[in-house]
Every structure is written in structure tokens, then in C-alpha cells.
Short mmCIF file of C-alpha atoms in Angstrom, two decimals:
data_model
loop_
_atom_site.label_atom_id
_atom_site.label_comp_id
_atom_site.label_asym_id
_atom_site.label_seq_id
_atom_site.Cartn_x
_atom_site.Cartn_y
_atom_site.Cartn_z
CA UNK A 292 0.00 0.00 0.00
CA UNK A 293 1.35 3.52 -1.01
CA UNK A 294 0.18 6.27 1.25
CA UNK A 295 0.75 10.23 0.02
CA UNK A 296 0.11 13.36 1.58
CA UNK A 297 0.51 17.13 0.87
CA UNK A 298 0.51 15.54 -2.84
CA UNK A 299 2.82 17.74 -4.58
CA UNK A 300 6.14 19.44 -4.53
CA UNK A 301 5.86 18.85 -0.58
CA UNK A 302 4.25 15.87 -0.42
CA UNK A 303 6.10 12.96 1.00
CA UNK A 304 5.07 9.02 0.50
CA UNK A 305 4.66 5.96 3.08
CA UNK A 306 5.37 2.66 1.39
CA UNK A 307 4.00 -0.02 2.94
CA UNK A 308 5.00 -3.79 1.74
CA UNK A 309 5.01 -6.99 4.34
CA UNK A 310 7.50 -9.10 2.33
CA UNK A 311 10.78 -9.49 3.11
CA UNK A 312 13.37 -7.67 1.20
CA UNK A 313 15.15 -10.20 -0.42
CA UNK A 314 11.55 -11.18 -2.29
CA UNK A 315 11.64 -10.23 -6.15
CA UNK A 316 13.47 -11.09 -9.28
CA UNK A 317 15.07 -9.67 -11.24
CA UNK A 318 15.28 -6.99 -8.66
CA UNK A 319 14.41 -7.67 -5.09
CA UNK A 320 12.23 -6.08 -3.38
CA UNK A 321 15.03 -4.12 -0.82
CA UNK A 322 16.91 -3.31 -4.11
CA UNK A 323 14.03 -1.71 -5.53
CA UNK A 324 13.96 0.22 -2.86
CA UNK A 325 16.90 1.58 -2.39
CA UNK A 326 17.42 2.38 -6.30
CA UNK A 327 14.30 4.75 -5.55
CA UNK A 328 15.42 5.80 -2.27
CA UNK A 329 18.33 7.40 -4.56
CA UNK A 330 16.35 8.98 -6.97
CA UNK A 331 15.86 12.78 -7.29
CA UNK A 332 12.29 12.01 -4.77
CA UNK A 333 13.70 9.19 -2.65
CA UNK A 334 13.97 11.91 -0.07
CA UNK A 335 10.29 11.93 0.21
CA UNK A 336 9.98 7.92 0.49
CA UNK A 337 9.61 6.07 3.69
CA UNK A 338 9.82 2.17 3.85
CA UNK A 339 7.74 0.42 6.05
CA UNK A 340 8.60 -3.64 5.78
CA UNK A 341 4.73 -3.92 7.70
CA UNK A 342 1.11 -5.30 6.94
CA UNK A 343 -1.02 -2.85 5.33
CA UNK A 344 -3.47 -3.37 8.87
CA UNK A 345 -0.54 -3.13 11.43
CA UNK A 346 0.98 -0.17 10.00
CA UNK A 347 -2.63 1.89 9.59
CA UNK A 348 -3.65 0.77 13.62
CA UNK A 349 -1.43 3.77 14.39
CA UNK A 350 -2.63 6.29 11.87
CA UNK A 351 -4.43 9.09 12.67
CA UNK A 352 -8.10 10.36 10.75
CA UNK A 353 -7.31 12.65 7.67
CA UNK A 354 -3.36 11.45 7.36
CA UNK A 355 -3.34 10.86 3.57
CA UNK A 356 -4.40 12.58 0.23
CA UNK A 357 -4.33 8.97 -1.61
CA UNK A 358 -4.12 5.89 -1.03
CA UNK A 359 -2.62 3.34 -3.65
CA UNK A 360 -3.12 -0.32 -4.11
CA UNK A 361 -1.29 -1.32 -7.17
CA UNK A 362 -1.85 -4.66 -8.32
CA UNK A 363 -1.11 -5.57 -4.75
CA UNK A 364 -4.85 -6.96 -3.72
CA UNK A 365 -4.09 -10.50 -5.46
CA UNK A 366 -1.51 -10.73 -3.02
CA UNK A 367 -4.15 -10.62 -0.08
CA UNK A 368 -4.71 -14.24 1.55
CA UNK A 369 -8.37 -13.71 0.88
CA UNK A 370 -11.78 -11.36 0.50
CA UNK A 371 -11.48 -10.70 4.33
CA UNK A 372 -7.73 -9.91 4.90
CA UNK A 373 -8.50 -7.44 1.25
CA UNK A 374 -12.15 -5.97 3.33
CA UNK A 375 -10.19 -5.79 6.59
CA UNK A 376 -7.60 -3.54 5.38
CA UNK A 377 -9.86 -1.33 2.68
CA UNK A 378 -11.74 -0.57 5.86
CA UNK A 379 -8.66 0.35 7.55
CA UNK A 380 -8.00 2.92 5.15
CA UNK A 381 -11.72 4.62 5.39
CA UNK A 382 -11.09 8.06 7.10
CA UNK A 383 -7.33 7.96 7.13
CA UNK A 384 -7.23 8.97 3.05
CA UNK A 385 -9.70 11.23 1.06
CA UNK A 386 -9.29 8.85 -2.06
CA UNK A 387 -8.32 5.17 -2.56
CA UNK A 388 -6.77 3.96 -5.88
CA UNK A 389 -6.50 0.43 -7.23
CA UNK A 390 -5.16 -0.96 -10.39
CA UNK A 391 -5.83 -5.11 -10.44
CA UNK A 392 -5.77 -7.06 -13.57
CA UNK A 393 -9.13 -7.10 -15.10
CA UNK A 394 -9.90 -10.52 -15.76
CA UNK A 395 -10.58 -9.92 -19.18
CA UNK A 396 -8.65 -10.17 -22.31
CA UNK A 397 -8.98 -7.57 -24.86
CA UNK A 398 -6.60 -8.80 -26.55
CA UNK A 399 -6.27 -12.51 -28.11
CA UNK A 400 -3.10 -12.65 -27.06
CA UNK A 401 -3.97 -12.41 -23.21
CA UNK A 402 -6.28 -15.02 -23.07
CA UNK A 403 -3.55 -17.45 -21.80
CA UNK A 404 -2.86 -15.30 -19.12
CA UNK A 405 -6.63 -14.87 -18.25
CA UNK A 406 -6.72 -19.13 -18.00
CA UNK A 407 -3.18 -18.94 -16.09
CA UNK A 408 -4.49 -16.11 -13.10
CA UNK A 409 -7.90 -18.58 -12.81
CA UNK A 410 -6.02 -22.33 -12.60
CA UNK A 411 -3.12 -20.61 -10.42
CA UNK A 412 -5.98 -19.51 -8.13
CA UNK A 413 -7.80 -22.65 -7.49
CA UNK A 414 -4.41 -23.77 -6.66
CA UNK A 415 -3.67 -21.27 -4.52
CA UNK A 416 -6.59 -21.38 -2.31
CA UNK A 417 -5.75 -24.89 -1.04
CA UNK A 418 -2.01 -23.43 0.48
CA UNK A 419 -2.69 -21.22 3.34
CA UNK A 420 0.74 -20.82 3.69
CA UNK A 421 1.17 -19.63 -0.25
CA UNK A 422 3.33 -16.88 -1.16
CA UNK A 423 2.24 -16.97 -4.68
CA UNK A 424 1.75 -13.62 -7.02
CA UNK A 425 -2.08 -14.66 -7.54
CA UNK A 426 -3.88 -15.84 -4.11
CA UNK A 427 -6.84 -14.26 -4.27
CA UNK A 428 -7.87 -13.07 -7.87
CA UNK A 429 -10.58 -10.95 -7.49
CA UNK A 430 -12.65 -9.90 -10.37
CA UNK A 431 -13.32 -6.26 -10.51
CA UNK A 432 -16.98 -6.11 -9.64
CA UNK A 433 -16.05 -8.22 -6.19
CA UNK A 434 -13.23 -5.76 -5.60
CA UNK A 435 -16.05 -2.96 -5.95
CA UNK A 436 -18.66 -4.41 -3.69
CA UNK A 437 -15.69 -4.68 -1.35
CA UNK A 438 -14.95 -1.38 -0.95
CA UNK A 439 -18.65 0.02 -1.01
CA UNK A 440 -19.21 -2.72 1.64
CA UNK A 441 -17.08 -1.03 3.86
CA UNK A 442 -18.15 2.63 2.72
CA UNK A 443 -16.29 3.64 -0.11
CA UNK A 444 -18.04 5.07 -3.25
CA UNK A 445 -16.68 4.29 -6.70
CA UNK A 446 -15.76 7.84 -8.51
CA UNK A 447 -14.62 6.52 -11.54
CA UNK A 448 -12.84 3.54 -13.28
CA UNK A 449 -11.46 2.30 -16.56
CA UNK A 450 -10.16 -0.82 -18.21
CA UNK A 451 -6.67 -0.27 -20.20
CA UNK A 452 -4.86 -2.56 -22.28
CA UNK A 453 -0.95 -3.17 -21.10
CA UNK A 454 1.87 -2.42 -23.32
CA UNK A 455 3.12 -5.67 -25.02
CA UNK A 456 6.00 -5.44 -23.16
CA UNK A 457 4.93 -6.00 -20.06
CA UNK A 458 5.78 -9.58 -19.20
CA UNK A 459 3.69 -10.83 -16.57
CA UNK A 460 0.99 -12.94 -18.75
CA UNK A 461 4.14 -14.88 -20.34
CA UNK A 462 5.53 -15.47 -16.56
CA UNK A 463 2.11 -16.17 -14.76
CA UNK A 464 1.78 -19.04 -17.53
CA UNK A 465 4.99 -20.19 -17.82
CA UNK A 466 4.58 -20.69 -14.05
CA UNK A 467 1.11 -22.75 -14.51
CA UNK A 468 2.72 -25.09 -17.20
CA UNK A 469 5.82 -26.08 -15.09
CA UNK A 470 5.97 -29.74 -13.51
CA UNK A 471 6.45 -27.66 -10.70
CA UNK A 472 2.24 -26.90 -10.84
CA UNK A 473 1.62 -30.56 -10.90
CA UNK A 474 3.90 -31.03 -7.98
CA UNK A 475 1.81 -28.23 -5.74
CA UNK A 476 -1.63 -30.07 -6.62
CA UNK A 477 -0.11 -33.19 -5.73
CA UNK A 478 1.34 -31.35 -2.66
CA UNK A 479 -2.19 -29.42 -1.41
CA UNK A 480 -5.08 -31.47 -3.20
CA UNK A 481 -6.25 -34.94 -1.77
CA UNK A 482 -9.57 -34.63 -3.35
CA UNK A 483 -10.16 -36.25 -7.09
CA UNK A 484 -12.19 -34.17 -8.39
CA UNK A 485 -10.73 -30.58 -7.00
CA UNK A 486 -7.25 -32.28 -8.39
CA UNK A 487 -8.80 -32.92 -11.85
CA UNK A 488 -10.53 -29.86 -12.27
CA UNK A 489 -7.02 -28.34 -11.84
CA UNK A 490 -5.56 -30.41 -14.23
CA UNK A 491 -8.27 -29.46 -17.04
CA UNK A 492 -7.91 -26.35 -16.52
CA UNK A 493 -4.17 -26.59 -16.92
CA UNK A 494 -4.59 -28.35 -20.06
CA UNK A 495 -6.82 -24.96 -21.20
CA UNK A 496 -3.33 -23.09 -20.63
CA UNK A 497 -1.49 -25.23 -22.55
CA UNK A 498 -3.71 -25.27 -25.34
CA UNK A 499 -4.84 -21.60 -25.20
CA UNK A 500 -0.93 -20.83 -26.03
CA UNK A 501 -1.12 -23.37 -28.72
CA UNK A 502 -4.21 -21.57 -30.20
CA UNK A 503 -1.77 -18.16 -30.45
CA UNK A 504 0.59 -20.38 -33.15
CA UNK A 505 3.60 -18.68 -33.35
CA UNK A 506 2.43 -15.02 -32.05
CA UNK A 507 3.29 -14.04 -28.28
CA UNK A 508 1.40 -14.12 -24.91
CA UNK A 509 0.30 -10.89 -23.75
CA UNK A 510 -1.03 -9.48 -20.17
CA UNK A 511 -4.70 -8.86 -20.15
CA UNK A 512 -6.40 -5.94 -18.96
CA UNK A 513 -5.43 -4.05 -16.21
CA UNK A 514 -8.86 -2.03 -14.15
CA UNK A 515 -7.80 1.02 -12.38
CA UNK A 516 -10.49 3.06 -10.16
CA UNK A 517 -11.02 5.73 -8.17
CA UNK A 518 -12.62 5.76 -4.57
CA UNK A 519 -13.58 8.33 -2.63
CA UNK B 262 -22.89 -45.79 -24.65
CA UNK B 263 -23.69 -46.94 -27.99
CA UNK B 264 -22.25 -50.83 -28.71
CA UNK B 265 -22.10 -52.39 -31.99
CA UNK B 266 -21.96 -55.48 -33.47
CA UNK B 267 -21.98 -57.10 -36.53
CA UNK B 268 -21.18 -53.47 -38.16
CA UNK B 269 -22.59 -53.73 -41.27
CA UNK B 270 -26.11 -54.57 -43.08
CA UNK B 271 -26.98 -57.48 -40.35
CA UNK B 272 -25.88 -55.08 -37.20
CA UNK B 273 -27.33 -54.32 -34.19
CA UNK B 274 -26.65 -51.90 -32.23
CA UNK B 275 -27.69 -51.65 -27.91
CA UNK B 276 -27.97 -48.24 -26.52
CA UNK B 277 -27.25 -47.38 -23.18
CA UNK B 278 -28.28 -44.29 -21.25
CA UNK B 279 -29.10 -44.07 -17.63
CA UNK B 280 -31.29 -40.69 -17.95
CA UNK B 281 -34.90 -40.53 -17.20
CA UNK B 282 -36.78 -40.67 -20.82
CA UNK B 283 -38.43 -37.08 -20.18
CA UNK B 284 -34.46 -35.63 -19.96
CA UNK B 285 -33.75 -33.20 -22.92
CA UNK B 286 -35.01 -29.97 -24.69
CA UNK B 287 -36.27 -29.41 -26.84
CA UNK B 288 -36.44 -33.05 -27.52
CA UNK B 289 -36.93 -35.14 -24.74
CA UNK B 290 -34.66 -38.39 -25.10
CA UNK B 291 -37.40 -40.98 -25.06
CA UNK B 292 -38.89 -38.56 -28.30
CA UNK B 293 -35.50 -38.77 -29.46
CA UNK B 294 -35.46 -42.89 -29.22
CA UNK B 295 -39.03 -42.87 -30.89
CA UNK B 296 -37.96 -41.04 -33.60
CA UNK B 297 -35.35 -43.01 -34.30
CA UNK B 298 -37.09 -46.36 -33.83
CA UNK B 299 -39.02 -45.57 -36.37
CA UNK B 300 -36.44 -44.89 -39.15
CA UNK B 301 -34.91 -47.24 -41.51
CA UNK B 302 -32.08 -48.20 -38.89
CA UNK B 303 -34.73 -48.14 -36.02
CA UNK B 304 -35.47 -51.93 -36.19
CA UNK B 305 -31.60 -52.91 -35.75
CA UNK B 306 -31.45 -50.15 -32.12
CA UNK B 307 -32.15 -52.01 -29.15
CA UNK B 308 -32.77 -48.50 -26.08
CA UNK B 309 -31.65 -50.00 -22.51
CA UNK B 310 -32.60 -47.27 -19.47
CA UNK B 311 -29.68 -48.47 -17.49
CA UNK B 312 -26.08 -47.27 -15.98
CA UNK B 313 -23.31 -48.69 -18.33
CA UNK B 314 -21.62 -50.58 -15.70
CA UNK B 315 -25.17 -52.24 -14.35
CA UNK B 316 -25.75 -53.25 -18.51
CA UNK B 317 -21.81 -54.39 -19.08
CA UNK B 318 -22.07 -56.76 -16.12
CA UNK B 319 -24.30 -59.13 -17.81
CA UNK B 320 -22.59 -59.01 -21.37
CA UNK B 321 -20.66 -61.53 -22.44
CA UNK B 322 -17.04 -61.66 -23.94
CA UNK B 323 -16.05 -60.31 -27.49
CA UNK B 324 -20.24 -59.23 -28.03
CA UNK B 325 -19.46 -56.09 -29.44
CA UNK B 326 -16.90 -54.80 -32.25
CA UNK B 327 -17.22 -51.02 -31.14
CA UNK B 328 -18.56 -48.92 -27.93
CA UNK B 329 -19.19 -45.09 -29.05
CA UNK B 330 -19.05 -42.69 -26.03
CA UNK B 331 -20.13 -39.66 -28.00
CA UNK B 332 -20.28 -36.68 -25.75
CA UNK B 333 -21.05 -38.59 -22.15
CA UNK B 334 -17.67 -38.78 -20.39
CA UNK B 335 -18.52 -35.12 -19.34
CA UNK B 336 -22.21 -36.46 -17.66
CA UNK B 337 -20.08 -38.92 -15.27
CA UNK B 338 -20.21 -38.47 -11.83
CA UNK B 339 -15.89 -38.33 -11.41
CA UNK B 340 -12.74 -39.50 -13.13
CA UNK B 341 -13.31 -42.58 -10.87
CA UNK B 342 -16.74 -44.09 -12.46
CA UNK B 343 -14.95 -43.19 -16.01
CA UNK B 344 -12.52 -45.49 -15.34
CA UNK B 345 -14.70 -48.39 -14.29
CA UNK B 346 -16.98 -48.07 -17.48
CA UNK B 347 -14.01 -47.81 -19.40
CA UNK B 348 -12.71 -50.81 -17.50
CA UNK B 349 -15.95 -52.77 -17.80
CA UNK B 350 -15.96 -52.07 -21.42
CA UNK B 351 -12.16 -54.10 -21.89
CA UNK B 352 -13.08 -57.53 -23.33
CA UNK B 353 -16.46 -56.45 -24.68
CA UNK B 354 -15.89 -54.78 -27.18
CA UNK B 355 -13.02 -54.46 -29.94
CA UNK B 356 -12.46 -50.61 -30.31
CA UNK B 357 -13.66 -47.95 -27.94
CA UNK B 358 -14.12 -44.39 -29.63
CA UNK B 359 -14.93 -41.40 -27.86
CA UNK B 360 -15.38 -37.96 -28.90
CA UNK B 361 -15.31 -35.29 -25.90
CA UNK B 362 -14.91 -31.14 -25.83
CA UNK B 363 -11.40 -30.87 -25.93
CA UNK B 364 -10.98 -27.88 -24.02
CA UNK B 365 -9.78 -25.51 -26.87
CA UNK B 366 -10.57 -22.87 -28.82
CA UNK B 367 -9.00 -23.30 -32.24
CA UNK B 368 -11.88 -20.18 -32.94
CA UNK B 369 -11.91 -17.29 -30.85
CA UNK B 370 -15.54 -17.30 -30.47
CA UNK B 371 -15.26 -20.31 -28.73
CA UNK B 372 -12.57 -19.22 -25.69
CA UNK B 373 -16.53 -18.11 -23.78
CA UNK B 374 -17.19 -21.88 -24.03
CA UNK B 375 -13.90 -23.12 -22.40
CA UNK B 376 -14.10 -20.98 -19.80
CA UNK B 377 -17.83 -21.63 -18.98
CA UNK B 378 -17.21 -25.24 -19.28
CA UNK B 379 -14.27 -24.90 -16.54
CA UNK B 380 -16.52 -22.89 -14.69
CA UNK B 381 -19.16 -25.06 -14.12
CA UNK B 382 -17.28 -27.54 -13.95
CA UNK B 383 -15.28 -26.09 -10.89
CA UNK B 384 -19.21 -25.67 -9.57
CA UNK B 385 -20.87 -29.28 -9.92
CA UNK B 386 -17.84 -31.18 -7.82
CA UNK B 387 -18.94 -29.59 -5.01
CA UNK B 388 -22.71 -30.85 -5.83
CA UNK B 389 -23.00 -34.74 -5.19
CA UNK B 390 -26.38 -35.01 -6.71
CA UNK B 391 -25.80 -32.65 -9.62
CA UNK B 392 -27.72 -33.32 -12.90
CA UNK B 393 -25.84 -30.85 -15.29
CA UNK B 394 -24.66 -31.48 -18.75
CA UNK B 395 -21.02 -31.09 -17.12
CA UNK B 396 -20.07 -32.78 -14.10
CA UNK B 397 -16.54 -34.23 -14.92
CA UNK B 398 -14.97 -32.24 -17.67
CA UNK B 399 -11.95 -34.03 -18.41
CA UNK B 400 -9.34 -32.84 -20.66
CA UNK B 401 -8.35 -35.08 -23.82
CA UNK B 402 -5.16 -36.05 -21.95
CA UNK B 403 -6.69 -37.31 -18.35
CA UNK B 404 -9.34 -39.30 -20.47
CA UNK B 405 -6.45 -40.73 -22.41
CA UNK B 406 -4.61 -41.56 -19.47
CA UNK B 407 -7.49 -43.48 -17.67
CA UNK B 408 -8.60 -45.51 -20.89
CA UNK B 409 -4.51 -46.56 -20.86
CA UNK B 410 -4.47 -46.94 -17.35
CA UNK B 411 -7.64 -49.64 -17.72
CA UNK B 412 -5.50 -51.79 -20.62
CA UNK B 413 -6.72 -49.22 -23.81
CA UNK B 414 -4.09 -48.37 -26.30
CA UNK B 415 -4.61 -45.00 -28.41
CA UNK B 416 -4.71 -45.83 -31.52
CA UNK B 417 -5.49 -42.66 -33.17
CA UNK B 418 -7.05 -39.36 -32.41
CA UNK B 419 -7.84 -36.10 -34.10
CA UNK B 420 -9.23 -32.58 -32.82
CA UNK B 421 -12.41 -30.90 -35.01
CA UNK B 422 -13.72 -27.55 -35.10
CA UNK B 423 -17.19 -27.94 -35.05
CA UNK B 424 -19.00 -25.46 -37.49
CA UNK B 425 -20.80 -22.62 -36.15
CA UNK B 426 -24.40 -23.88 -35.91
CA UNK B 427 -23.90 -26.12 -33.40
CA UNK B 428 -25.54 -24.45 -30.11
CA UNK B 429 -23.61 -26.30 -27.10
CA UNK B 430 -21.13 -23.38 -26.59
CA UNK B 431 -23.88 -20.39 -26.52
CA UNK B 432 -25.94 -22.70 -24.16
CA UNK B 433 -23.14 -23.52 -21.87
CA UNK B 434 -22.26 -19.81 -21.62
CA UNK B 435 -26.04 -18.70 -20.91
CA UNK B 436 -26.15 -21.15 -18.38
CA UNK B 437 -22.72 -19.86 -16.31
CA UNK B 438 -24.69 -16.36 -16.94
CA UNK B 439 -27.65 -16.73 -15.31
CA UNK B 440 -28.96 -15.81 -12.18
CA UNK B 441 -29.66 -19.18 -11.18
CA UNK B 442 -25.92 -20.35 -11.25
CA UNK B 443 -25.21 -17.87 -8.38
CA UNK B 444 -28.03 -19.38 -6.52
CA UNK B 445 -26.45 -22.75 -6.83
CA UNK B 446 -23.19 -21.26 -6.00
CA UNK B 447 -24.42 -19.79 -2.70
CA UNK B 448 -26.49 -23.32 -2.57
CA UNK B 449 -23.54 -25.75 -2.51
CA UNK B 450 -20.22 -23.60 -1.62
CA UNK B 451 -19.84 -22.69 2.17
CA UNK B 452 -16.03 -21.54 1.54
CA UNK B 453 -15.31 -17.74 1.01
CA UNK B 454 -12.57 -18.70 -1.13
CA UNK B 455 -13.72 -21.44 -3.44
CA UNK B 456 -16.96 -19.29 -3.67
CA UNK B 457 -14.64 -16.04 -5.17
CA UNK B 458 -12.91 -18.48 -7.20
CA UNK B 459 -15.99 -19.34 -8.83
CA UNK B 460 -17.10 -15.64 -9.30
CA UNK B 461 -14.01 -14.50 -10.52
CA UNK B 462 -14.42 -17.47 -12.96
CA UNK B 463 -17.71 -16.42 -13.87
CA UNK B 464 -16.91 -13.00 -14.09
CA UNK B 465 -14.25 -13.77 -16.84
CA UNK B 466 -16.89 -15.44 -18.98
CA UNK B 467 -19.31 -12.51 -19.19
CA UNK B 468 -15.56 -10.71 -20.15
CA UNK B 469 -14.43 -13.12 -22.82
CA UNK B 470 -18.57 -12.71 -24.48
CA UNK B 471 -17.84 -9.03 -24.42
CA UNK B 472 -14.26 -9.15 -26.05
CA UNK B 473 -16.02 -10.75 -29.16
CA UNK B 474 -17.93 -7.77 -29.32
CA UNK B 475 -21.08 -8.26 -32.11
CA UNK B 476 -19.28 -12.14 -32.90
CA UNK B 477 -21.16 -14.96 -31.77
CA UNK B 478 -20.22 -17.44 -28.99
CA UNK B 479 -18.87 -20.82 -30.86
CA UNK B 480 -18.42 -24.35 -29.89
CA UNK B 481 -15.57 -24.96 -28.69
CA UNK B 482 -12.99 -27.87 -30.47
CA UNK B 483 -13.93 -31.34 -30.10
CA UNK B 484 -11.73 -34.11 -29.22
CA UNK B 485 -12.03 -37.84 -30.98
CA UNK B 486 -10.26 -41.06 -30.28
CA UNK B 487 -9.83 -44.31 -31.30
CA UNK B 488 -8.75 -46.71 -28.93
CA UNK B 489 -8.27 -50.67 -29.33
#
């Protein structure tokens, strides 16, 4: 979670992120960090290595400007730990901004990716102790009635279609089709049928990158909105 | 199942379904078996109301030269109770061809259908007494691996498109669509988790109909084997 206040040339940033620092490839997550904390506005950046709900118990009412979550809510364990902390941020920012993949794939290309995020969460959801990219891959609409359960209001929001460099649909695939998958339903699924589900719908991967022929995987849509 | 003998202009042929004769729309099957009956071929179809396995018990040795499971692996209640018909079957009959939804989308139109398929799917294993069209959607692969793993050898196989008329895939999305299939959600799934999993599921359906725009939904590819 990115907190700002006094947005501007005075404002100054709280950066909130519970994994350790070594997490992260290329880059980790501590040398991401510092590379920013040397930039022309790492002045105005403070680390916090904290959970989102530990770090806002001791913030007081009308702290923030903004409040970011970028892609950062498929992270969340599940739909409570993601209500529990949007709740935590009511009264403490004027706005609240998310950007989560959208679920949906404008372009062909994506579709793989779209298959990938799904399979890699009904995995996912069987390891409590998961530290997995996807855990809880909330469509837009749920992410929505989340926050206006808890008393946000939806200002605005719009679906955008990522750069075909960005690389995530090719990794979050890659990762489904390893033998390392198989090994993690082996590992968290006793059940037949949850088991074979999983397996079908890894076989849907493998033959949604096979429908693409020779032409690249892409990252589908990305939903950003505004709450106030 | 549909078994054969005598292929040829003195065959017969014994067909075996389980369902109640009023399943169907908008032809009910026991229409469906009248009609038939009373074509040119209807004199040489025997119609048994009967599980396979409860019909293959009393069958003799080398009876058949060919069982036809044409779009039923999908109705069975797990991968389990595939692999005992397909184990009852060994011995029977000569050649086993099936022909199943092979969980691809050679079309675009048809990536809606995958999905929805997937979807309910990931919805009926968690409903012991379901009576949908989908209960065990296995992908080409698993089914080939259980027919081996009951003595079948693949002999050949071969993936069609079907052509564009044929409704299964616009059905199968509707279905996922509706209303109703929230209900049964809400009916059968106690866990917050699985339950998101199937609304973010659902929610990329509605997504992938919307990314073909003014297109139709199609069927998706359909998978036929040989085995002896």
C-alpha cells in the first residue's frame, strides 16, 4: 500500500509492503527500494517492511491525500484480509486507488494469461501458507462491492490494455505449465475431483498458447479506479 | 454408450443411457429414441434405461466390435466411475471411440465456451447429486490416461472444429450467466474462497462474451479417439 500526503512538490510518501526484502526477481524487493530511495524524490519515500493493517492501527483520521493499491490486492490471503484492510483505510485517506488485472482479455493474445491467473488460483486457495503472485484473484466487480461494503463510493474507473511489453501474462503461464504446478496439486489437493478440475484447466493453458501459433502471450487488462 | 456389433447390413446396435426418458429440450430423449425407432435403422437399435456398468455386467465376452461414447464422459459423476466403465468395457468390445470437448478454442468465439465449461465444472464437484450437462470435464489427456491406465491403447485421435451452428457453446455460456448459477453457488459452496474463485471465474466469462464484441459465442474444439 502507497500512502501520500501534501501531494505535490511537498508531499512525502509511506510505502507499505510486508514481504521481506530479499523477495523479487530480477530486482528484489530491498533493491528496488533503495534504487528509488536514490532517486531525485527518494527523499520523500519512507519504507515500512509492515502489513497494510498493522501499520494503519497507528494512523491518525485525515493522514493521507491517496491511497494506492497497485496490483497488490491479489496478493491478499483472501476477501477478508483485502475488506479488513480497505476498511482500515476509510477516514485515514480522502481517495483510494487500485489498479488489479481485469480478468478480461482484450486482446487474443492475453487469453492465456486470463486461463493462467484462474487455474493458479484454485491452486492457490488450497495453500494457506502460499506466497504466490495470484492468491486471491478478485474480479473487478467483487473488488467494488468490497470497498462500497465497507463505505467507499466508486468515482470513476477504466479498463486499459498493457503495453506488449509488459511480461507478466508470459511469466504467470509459464509458471502454470511447469511440472512444478503438478507437484503443488499433488502437494495441497487430496480430493479427485478438485485435483482434476485443476488439471483441465491446466490443459486450457497449454492449449490456449497453442491456439496463439507462433504469435506471443500478452497481459490482459489491467482495471484502475477511483474511490472516494 | 452406444455398442455395436456385426457393423454392417446385419448389425445391431444396444444403446445405453441411464437418464430418465423425459431428460432433454427441446427433444426429450425418449422422443429422441421414438424417432429413431421408427427410421430405416430403427429396427436394428435395441434402447436399454440403465447405468453402463449395471448393462456391461451381464454381457458376455467379445459381443461387441465397437462402444461409441459420443459426448457422455462429461455427464459422469468423477474421473473414478470413467474409469470403471471404461474398464468394464475391456473384453467387450473391440475398439472404444470417444469424442469429448477438448478444451480448446482453435476459434476465438469459442474461448466463452472453455471458460464456462471450466466454470461449471469447478461448480458441480462440489454438488454430489448434480444433474448438469457437465459434471466431470476431463481434458483429452486425463481421459487418455485413464482408458490406458484400464488396458486401452490409443490408436489414433484427431481434434475438429465444429461449425458454427452447433448451439452447445452459446448454451453452456447462458447457463454460467444466469442468475440461477449464483443461486447454486451460494447453494452448494460454504467456503469464502472457493466461492470467489468461482465468481471470478464467472466473471471472466461474461468478459471473454464481451471481447467478441457483435461475434457470436462458438463451440468450442472437439476431441475424438480411437482406442483398441
Amino acid at each position: 500500500v502507497v500512502l501520500a500526503n501534501a501531494v505535490g512538490p511537498k508531499g512525502h510518501v509511506d510505502a507499505i509492503d510486508p514481504a521481506s526484502l530479499d523477495y523479487g526477481a530480477p530486482e528484489t524487493l530491498g533493491q528496488a527500494q533503495n534504487r528509488i530511495s536514490q532517486s531525485e524524490i527518494g527523499s520523500r519515500i519512507t519504507w515500512y517492511q509492515s502489513s497494510p493493517l498493522d501499520f494503519l492501527a497507528s494512523v491518525k483520521h485525515d493522514t493521507y491525500d491517496v491511497a494506492i493499491l497497485c496490483h497488490s490486492l491479489w496478493y491478499f490471503a483472501s476477501p477478508t484480509s483485502i475488506a479488513e484492510t480497505l476498511r482500515a483505510l476509510k477516514g485515514k485517506t480522502r481517495r483510494l486507488c487500485i489498479a488489479e488485472y481485469a480478468l478480461s482479455a482484450t486482446h487474443p493474445g492475453a487469453v492465456p494469461h486470463v486461463l493462467a491467473a484462474l487455474t493458479r488460483y484454485s491452486l492457490e486457495i488450497h495453500n494457506p501458507a502460499s506466497d504466490e503472485n495470484i492468491r486471491t484473484a478478485l474480479a473487478p466487480s467483487a473488488i467494488r462491492a468490497i470497498a462500497e461494503s465497507v463505505g467507499w463510493r466508486l468515482a470513476s474507473d477504466k479498463t486499459v490494455v498493457p503495453d506488449e511489453d509488459l511480461q507478466d501474462g508470459k511469466w504467470e503461464t509459464k509458471s502454470v505449465l511447469t511440472d512444478a504446478f503438478l507437484e503443488q496439486v499433488k502437494q495441497h489437493i487430496e480430493d479427485e475431483n478438485i485435483n482434476t478440475v485443476l488439471f483441465s484447466m491446466r490443459e486450457a493453458v497449454k492449449n490456449a498458447v497453442q491456439a496463439l501459433g507462433e504469435k506471443p502471450v500478452r497481459t490482459m487488462d489491467v482495471w484502475t479506479a477511483v474511490f472516494e
